[in-house]
Coordinates of C-alpha atoms (C1' of nucleotides) and ligand atoms in Angstrom, one line a residue:
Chain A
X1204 CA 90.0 96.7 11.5
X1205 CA 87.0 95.3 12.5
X1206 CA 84.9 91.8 12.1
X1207 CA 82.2 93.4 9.7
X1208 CA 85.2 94.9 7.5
X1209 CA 87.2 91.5 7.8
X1210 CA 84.0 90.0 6.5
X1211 CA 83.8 91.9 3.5
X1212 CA 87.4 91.2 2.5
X1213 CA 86.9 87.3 3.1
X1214 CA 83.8 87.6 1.2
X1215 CA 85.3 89.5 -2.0
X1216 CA 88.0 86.8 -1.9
X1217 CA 85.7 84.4 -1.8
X1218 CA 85.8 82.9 1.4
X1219 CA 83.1 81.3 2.9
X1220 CA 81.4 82.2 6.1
X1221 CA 82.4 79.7 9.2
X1222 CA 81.5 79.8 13.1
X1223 CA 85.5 79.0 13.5
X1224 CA 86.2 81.9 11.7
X1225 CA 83.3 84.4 13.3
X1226 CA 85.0 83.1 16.2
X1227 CA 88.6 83.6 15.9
X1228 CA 88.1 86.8 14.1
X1229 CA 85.8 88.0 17.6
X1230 CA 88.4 86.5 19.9
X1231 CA 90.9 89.5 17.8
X1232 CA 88.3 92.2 17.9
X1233 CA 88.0 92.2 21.2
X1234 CA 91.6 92.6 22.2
X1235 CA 94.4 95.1 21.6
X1236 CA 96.7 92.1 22.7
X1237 CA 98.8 90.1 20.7
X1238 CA 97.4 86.6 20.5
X1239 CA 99.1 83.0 19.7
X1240 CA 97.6 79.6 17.9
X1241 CA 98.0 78.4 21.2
X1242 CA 96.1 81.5 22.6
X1243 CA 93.6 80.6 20.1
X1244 CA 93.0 77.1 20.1
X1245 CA 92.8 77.1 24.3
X1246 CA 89.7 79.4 24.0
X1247 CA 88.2 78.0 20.9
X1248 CA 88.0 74.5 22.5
X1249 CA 85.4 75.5 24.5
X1250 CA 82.9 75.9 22.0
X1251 CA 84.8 73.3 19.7
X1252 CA 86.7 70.4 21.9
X1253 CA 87.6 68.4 18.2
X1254 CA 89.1 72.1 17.0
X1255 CA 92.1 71.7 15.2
X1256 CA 95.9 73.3 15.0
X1257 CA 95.5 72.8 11.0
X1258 CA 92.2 75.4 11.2
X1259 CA 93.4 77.7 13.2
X1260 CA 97.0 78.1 11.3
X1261 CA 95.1 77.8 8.0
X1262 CA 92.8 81.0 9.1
X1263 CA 95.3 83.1 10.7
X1264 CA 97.4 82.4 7.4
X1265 CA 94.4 83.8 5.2
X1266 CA 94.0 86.6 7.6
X1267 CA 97.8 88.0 7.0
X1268 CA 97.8 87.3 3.7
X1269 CA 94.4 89.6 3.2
X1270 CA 95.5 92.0 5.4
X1271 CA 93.2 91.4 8.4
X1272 CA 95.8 90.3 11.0
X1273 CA 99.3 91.3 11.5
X1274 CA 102.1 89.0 12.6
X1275 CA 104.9 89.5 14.5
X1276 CA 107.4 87.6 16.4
X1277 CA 108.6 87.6 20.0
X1278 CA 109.4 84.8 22.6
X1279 CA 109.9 82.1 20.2
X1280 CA 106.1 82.3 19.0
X1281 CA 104.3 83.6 16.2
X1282 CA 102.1 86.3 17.6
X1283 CA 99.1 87.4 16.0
X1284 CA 96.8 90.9 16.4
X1285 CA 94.3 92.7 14.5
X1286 CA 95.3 94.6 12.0
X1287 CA 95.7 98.6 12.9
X1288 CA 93.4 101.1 11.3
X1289 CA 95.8 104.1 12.0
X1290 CA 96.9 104.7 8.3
X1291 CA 99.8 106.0 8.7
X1292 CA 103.6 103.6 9.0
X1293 CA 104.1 103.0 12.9
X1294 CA 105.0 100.5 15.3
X1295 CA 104.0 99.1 18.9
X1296 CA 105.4 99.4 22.7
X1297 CA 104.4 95.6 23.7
X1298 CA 104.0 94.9 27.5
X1299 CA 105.9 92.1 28.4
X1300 CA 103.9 91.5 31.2
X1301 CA 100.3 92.0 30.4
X1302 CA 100.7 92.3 26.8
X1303 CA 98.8 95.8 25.8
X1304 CA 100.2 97.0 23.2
X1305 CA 101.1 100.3 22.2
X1306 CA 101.3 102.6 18.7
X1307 CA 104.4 104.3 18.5
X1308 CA 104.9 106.9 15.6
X1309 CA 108.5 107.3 15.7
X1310 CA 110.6 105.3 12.6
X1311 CA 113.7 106.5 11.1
X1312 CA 113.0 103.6 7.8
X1313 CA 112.9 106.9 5.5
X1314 CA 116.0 108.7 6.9
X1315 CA 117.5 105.3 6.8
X1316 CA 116.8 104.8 3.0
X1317 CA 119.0 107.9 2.4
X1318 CA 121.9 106.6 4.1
X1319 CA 121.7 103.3 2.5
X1320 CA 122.5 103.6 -1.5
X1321 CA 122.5 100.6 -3.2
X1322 CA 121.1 99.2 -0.3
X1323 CA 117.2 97.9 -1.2
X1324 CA 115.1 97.9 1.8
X1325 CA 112.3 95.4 1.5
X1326 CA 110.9 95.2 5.1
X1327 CA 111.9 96.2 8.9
X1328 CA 111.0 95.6 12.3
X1329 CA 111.4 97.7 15.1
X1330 CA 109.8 96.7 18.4
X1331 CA 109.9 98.1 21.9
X1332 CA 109.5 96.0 24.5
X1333 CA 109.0 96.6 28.5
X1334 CA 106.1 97.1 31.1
X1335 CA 103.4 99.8 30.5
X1336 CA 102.0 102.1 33.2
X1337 CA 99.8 100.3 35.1
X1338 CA 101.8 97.1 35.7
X1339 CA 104.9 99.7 36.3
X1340 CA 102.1 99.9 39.6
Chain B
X1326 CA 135.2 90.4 18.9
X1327 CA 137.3 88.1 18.1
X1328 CA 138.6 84.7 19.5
X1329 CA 141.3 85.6 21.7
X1330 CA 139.3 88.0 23.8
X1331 CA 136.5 85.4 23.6
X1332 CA 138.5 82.9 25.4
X1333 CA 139.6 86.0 27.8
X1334 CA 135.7 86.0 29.0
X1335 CA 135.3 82.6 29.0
X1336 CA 138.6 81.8 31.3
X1337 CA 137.5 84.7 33.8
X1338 CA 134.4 83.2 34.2
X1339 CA 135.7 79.6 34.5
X1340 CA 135.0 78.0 31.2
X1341 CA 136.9 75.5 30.1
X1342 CA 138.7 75.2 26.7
X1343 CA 137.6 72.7 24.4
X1344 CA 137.8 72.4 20.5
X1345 CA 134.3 72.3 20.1
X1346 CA 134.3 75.4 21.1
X1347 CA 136.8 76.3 19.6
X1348 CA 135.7 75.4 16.4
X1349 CA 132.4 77.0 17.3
X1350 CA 134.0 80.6 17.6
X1351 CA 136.3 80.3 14.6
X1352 CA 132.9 79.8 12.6
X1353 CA 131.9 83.0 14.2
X1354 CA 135.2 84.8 14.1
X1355 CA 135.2 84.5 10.2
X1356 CA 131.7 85.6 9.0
X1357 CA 130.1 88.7 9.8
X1358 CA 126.7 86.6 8.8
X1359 CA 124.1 85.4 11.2
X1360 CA 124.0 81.5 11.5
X1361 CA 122.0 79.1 12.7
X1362 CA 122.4 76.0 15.1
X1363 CA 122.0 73.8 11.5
X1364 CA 124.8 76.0 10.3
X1365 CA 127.1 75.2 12.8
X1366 CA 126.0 71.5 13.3
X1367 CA 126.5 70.8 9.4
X1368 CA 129.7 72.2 9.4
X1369 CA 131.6 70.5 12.7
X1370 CA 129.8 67.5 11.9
X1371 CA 132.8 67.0 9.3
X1372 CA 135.3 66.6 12.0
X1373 CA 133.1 65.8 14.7
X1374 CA 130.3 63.1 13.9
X1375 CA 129.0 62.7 17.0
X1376 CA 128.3 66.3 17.3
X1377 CA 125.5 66.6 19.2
X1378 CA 122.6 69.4 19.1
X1379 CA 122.8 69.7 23.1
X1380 CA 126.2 70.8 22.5
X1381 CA 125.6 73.5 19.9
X1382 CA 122.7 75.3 21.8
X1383 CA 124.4 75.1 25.3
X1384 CA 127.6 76.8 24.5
X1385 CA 125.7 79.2 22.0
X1386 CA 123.1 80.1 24.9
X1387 CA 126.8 80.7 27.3
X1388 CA 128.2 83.0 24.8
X1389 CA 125.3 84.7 24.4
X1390 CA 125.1 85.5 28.1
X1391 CA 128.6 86.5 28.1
X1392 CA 127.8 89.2 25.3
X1393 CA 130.3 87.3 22.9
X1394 CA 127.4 86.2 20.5
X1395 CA 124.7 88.2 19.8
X1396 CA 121.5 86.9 18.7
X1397 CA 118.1 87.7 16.8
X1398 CA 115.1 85.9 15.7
X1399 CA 114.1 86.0 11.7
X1400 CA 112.6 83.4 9.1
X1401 CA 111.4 81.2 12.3
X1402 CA 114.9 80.5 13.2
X1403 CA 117.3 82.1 16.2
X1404 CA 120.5 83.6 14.5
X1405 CA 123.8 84.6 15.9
X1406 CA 126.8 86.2 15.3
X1407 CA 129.9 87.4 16.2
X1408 CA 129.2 90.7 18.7
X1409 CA 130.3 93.8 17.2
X1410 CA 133.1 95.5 18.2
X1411 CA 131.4 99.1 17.9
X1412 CA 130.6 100.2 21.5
X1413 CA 127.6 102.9 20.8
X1414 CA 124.6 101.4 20.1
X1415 CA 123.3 100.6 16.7
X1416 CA 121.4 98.1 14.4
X1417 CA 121.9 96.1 11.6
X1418 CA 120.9 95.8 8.1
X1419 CA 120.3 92.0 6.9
X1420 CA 120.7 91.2 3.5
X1421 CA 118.2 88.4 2.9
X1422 CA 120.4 87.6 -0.2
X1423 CA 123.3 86.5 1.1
X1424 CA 123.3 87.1 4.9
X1425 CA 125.3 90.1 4.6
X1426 CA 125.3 92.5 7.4
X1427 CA 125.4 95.9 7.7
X1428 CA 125.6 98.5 10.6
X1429 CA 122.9 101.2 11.3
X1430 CA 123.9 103.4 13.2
X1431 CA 120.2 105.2 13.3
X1432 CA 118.1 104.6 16.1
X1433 CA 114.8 107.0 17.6
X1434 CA 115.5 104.7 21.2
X1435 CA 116.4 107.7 23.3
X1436 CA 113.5 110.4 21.4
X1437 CA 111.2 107.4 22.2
X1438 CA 111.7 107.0 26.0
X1439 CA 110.8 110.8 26.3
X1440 CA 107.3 109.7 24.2
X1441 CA 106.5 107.1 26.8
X1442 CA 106.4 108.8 30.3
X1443 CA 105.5 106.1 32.6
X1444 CA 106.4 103.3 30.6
X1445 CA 109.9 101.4 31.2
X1446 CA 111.6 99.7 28.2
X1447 CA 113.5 97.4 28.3
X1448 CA 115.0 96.6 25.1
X1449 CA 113.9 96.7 21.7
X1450 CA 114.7 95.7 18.2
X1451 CA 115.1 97.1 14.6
X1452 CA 116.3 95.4 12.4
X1453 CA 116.1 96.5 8.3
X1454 CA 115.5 93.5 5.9
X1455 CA 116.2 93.7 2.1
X1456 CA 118.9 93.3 -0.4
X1457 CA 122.8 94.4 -0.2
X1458 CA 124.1 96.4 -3.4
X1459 CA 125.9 93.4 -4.7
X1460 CA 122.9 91.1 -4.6
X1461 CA 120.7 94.0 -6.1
X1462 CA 123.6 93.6 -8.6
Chain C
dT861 C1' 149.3 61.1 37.8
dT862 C1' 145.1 61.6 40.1
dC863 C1' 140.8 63.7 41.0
dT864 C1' 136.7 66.2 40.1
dA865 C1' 133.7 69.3 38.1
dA866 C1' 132.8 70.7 33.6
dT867 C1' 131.7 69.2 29.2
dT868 C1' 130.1 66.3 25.8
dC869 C1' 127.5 62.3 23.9
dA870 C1' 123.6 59.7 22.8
dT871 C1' 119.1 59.7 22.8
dA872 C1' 114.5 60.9 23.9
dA873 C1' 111.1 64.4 24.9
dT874 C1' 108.8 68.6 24.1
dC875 C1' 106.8 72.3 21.6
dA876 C1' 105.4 74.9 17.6
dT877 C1' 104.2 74.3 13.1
dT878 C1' 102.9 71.9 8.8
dA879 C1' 100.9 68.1 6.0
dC880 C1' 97.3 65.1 4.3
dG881 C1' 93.6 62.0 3.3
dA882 C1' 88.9 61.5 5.0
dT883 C1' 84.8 63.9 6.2
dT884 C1' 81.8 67.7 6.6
dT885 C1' 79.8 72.1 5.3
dA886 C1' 78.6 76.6 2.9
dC887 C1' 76.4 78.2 -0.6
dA888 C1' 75.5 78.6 -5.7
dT889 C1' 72.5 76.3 -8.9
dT890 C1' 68.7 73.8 -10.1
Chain D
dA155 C1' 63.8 73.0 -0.9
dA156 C1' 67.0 69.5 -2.8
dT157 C1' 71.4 68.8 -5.1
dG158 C1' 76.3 69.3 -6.3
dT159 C1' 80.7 70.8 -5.5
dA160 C1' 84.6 73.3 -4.0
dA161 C1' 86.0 75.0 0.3
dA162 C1' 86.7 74.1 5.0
dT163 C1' 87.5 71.3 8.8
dC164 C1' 88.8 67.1 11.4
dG165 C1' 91.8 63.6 13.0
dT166 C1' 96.1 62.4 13.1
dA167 C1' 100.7 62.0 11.9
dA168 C1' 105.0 64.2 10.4
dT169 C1' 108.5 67.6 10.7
dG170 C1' 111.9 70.7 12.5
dA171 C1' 113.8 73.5 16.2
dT172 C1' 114.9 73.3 20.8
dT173 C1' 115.4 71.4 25.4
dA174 C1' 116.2 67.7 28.8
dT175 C1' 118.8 63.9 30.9
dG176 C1' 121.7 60.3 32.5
dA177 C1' 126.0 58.1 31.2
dA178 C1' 130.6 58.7 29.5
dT179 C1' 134.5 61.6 28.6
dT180 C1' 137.8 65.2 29.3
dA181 C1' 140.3 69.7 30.8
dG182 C1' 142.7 71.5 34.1
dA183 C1' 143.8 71.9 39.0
dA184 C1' 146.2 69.6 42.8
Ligands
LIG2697 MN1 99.1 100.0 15.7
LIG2698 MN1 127.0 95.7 14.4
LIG2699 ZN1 109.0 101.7 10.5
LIG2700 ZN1 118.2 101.0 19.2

DNA sequence: TTCTAATTCATAATCATTACGATTTACATT
DNA sequence: AATGTAAATCGTAATGATTATGAATTAGAA
């Protein structure tokens, strides 16, 4: 996902076009990272010093909902990222140190549905966490 | 686990026995469910007014560390429960329901490490969301 | 029974998140 | 280009979960 095709979902939602949002949806695009409102907000004082929490939960909220942004949870935050454009069902190593993120193809979900009659399966999460090459040093 | 070797741990490592805590493991020891510190807190309020929130958390955050509670984060909240008595590793299925759990015993952990030269992990998570048979009725 | 460290209580602080009325702004329409 | 209006943002306060702290209580050892 990129800004331009953010854009065009926003637009045929009918969404109007806002430097907050230009701005939040750059601070995603140029990052593989998982990002927080706090991430957020820090940066997008700068530009705005009167920038408010309500904005910046309000966006990110649209952005999930339309598919633009993907949410997770880890260290008692919400934790926001770009949405993938790999197509195909995967998941993500996360650095715990520097954060870099990265797509892991593995998932036993459809095995798993098998062993489960009865069982409905509406979501899952599966996660890896640890330090990636280069802060392994 | 169960309460008696509960107690085990926490004399070996010097804890005292209280009937807050007490109390606070027989919640455990007769739900497979996840609860909440609200769960608890609602509940020994009934014999214990002054039960305090400081109380809950601290001897939830000591079980935790001495592997009698396990615990997981979902619907913005951190959830514990009794630690399972199985010793190879596994997962769990969350009924979103009722709170019924269910073990998985499937997990692509060990096929991963061997995808990920260079990386360490250091834990992960899977968990499986949806509806048990009885709630899909 | 006495002593002491562990535990709990009572309460406030902190942190993430949500709520809301007032104000401003994007953009469709004239 | 000016106008009207719904959408978006601001400013600020509320909420809910969690953590912190100092005083009071208590379990268990001596
Ligand atoms: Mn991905
Ligand atoms: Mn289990
Ligand atoms: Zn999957
Ligand atoms: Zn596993």
């Amino acid at each position: 996902m990129n800004r331009t095709r953010a854009w065009e979902i926003l637009k045929a939602h009918g969404y109007k076009k806002t430097d907050k949002r230009e701005l939040i949806l750059s601070m995603f695009e140029e990052t593989d990272k998982y990002l927080t409102a706090r991430d957020l907000l820090e940066v997008l004082k700068k530009d705005y010093p009167g920038m408010s929490y309500d904005t910046i939960y309000r966006n990110l909220a649209t952005f999930v909902e339309l598919g633009i942004l993907e949410e997770t949870e880890f260290n008692g935050e919400r934790n926001f990222r770009m949405h993938c454009e790999i197509d195909h069902h995967h998941h993500h190593f996360i650095c715990m140190e520097c954060g870099n993120v990265k797509e892991v193809s593995l998932c036993p979900i459809e095995k798993l549905e098998a062993m489960l009659p009865g069982y409905t399966i509406e979501s899952h999460k599966f996660e890896i966490y640890g330090k990636c090459p280069q802060c392994n040093g």
